[in-house]
Coordinates of C-alpha atoms in Angstrom, one line a residue:
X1 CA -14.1 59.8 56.9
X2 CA -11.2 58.4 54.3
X3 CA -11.8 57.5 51.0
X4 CA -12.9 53.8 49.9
X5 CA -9.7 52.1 48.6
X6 CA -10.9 51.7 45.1
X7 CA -10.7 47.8 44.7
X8 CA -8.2 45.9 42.1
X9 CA -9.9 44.6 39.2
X10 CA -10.6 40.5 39.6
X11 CA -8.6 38.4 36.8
X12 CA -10.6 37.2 34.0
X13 CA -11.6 34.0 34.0
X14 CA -9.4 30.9 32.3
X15 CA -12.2 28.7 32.9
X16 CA -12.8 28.3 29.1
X17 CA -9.7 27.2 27.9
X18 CA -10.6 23.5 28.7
X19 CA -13.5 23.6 26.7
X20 CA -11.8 24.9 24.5
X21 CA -9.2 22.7 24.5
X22 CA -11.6 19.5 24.8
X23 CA -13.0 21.1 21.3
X24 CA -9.8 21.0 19.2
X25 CA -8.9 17.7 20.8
X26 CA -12.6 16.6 19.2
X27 CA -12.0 18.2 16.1
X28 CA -8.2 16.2 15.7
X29 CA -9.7 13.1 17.2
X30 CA -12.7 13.8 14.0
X31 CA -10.3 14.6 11.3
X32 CA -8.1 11.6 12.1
X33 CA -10.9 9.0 11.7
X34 CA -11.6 10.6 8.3
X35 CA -8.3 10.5 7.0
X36 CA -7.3 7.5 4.9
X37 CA -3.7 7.1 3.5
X38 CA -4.6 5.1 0.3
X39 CA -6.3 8.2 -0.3
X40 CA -3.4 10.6 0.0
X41 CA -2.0 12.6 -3.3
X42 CA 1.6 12.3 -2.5
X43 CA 2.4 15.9 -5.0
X44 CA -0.5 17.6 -3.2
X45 CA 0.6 16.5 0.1
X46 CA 3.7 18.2 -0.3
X47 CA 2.9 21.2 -1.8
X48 CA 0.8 21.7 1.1
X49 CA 3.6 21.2 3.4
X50 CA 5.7 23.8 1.5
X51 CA 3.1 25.8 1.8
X52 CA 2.8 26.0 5.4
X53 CA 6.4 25.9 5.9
X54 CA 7.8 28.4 8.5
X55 CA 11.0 30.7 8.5
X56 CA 12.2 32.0 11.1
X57 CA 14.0 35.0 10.4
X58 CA 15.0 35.7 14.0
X59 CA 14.3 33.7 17.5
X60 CA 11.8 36.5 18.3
X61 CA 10.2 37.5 14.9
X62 CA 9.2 34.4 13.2
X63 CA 7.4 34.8 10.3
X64 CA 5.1 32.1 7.9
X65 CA 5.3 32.2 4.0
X66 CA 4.1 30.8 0.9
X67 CA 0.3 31.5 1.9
X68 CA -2.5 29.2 2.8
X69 CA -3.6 27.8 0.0
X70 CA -2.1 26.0 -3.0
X71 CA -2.5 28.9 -5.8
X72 CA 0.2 30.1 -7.7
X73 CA 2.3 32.5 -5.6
X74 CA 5.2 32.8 -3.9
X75 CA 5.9 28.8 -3.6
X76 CA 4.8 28.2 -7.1
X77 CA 8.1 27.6 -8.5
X78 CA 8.6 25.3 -5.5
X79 CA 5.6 23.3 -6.3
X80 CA 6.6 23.0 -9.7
X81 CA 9.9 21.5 -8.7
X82 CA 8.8 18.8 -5.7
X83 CA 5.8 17.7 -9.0
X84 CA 9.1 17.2 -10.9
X85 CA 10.9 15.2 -8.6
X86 CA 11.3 11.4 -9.7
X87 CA 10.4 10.0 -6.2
X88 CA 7.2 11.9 -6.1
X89 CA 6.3 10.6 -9.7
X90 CA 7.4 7.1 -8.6
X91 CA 5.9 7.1 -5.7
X92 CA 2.3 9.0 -7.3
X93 CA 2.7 6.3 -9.8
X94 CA 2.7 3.4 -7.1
X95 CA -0.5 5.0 -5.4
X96 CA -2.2 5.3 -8.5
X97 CA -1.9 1.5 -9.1
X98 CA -2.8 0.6 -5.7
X99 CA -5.8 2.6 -5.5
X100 CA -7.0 0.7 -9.0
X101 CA -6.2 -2.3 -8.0
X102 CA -8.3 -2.1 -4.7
X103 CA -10.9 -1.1 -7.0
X104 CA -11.0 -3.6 -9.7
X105 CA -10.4 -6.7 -7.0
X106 CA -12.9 -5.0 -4.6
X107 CA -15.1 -8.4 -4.7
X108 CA -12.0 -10.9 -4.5
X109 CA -10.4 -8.8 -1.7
X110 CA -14.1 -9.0 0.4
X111 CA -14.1 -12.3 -0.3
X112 CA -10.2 -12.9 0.9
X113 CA -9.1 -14.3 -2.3
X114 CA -6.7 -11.6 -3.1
X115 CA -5.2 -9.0 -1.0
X116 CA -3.5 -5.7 -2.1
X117 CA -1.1 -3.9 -0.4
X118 CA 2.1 -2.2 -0.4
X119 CA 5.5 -2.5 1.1
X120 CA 9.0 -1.3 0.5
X121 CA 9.5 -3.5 -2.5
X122 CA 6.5 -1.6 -4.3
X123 CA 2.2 -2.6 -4.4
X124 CA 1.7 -6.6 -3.3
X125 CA -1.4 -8.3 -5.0
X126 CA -1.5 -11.5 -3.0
X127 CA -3.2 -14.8 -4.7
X128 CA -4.0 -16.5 -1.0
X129 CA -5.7 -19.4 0.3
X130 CA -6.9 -23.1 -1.3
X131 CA -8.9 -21.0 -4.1
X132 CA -5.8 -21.0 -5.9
X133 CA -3.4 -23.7 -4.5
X134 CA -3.9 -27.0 -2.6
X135 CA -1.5 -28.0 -0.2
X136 CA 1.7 -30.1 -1.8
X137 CA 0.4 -28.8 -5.1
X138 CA 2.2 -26.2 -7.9
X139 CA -1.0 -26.4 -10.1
X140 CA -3.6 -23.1 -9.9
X141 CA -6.9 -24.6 -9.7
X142 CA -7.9 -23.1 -13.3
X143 CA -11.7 -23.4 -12.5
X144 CA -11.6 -21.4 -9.4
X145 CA -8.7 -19.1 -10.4
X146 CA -9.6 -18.2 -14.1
X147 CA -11.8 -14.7 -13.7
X148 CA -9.1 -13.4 -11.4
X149 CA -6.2 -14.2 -13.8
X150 CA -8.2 -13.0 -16.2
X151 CA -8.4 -9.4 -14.2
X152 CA -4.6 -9.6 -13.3
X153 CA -3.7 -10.0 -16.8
X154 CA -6.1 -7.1 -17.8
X155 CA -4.5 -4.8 -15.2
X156 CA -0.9 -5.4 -15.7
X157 CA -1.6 -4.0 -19.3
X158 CA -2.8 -0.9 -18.2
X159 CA -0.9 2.1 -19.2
X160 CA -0.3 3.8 -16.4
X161 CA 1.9 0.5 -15.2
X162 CA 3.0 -0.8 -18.3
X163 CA 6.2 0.8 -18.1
X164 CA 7.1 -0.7 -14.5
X165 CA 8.6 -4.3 -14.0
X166 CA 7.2 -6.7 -11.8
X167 CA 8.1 -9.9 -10.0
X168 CA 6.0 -13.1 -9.0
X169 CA 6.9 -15.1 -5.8
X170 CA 6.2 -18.2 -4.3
X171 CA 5.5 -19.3 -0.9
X172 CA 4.6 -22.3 0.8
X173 CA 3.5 -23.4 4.3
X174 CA 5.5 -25.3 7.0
X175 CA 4.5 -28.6 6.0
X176 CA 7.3 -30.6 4.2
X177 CA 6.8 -31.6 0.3
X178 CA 5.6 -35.7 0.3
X179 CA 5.5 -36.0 -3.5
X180 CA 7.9 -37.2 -5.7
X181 CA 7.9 -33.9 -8.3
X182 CA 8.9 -31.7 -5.6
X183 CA 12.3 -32.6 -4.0
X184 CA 11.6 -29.7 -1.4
X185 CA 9.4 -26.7 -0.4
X186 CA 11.8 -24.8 -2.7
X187 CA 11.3 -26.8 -6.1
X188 CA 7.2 -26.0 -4.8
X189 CA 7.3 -22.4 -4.4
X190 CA 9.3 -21.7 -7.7
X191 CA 6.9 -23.6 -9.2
X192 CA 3.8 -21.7 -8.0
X193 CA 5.2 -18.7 -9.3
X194 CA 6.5 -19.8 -12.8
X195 CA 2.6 -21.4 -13.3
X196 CA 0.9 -18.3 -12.4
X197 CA 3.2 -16.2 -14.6
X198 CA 2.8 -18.9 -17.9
X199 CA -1.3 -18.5 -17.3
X200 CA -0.8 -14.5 -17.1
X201 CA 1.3 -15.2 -20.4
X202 CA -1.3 -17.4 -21.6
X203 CA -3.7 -14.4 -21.1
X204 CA -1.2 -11.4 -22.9
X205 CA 0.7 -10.3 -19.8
X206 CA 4.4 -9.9 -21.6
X207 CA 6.3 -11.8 -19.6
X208 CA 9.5 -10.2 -20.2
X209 CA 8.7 -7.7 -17.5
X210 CA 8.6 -10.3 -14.7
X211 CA 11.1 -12.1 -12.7
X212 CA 10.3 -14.9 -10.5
X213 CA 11.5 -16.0 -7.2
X214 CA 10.3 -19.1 -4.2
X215 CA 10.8 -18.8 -1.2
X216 CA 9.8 -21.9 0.3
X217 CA 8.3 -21.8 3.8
X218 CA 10.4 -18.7 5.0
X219 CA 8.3 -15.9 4.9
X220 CA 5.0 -16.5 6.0
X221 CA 2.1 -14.3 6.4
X222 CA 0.8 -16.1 9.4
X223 CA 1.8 -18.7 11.8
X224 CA 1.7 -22.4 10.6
X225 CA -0.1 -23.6 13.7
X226 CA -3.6 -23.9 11.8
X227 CA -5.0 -25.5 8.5
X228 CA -6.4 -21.7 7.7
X229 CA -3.6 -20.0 8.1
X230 CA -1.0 -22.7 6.1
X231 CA -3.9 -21.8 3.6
X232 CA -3.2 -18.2 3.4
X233 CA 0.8 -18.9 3.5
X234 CA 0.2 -21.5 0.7
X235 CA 0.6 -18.2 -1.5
X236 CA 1.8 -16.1 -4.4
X237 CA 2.6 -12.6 -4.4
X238 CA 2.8 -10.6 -7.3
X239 CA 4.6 -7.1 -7.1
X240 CA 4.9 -3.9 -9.2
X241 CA 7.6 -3.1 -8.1
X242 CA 9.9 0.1 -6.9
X243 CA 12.5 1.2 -9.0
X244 CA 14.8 0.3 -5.6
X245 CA 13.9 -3.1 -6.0
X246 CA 14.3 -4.5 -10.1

């Protein structure tokens, strides 16, 4: 009677690498919701990136430096350097004001009054909608517009901006100028602007820092096909601005 062929061991299972894959898919999908730009430290953000960086010494021996964590070691000098860098300091200095002023106009920007945001030319507080200017009309309504001047003019004299320049624009909608102070929608929007810079003045904003500029009916926000949305084009915008951009 032969011997019983000894049988080849079966090959393990793979059945749990989609699970497991499933799970770190989760786990990104989870991570992503919770992430917030506004929220983002631009210095810490890339002192996290050096410190995951990878060099390859050769194409079959790569190897990871500078550690896992953001304690002084081998990329501390690094660190040091990219904190020292003038676009990160611009750029931390730009998401420092944007995060404040989303704090201090909380109430205006749930009610749509104001909207903050931020672009290539630097952080955009907009002054929207009939709150502050009727249609064909230059003049903020002062009644309505007052406390939030009031909490512009407080803001740009904050130190950590007082240094930067800024710039006021003006905007109209679509709708052409019937009056006879306004020969255009130009005259209109330069005239928006220069009013809300003189009541900022009024209330200690040093005007030196800002320029002015209209642009008329040429940018809008939104389409002109409704009354709401030639409200919210009926706008200024008021900028802190990027060094790129004086």
């Amino acid at each position: 009677m032969g011997k019983k062929k000894n049988s080849e061991p079966s090959k393990p299972s793979t059945a749990w690498q989609g699970t497991y894959g499933d799970m770190i898919t989760l786990m990104l999908c989870f991570f992503v919701m919770l992430y917030d730009p506004s929220e983002v430290d631009i210095t810490q953000l890339a002192q996290m990136q050096a410190s995951l960086a990878v060099q390859t010494d050769t194409m079959e021996n790569p190897t990871t430096t500078g550690g896992m964590s953001l304690t002084a070691g081998r990329l501390a000098d690094l660190g040091n350097t990219i904190n020292s860098l003038p676009s990160v300091e611009k750029g931390k200095s730009l998401g420092l004001a944007k995060k404040k002023a989303i704090s201090l106009f909380a109430p205006e920007i749930h009610s749509a009054k104001i909207t903050v945001s931020s672009d290539e030319r630097g952080v955009v507080i907009t002054l929207a909608s009939d709150v502050f200017f009727e249609e064909g009309s230059g003049e903020l309504n002062i009644d309505e517009s007052r406390d939030v001047l009031l909490k512009l003019a407080k803001f740009f004299q904050e130190p950590e901006i007082q240094s930067r320049r800024f710039r006021v624009e003006g905007h109209t909608d679509s709708t052409p100028v019937e009056n006879s102070k306004y020969p255009s929608n130009w005259e209109l929007s330069v005239d928006r602007a220069l009013n809300t810079l003189h009541f900022l003045g009024d209330f200690g904003v040093d005007e030196s820092k800002f320029s002015v500029a209209g642009y008329a009916d040429t940018r809008p926000v939104f389409s002109n096909d409704t009354k709401e949305a030639q409200a919210y084009n009926r706008r200024v915008d008021i900028i802190i601005l990027d060094e790129g951009h004086f």
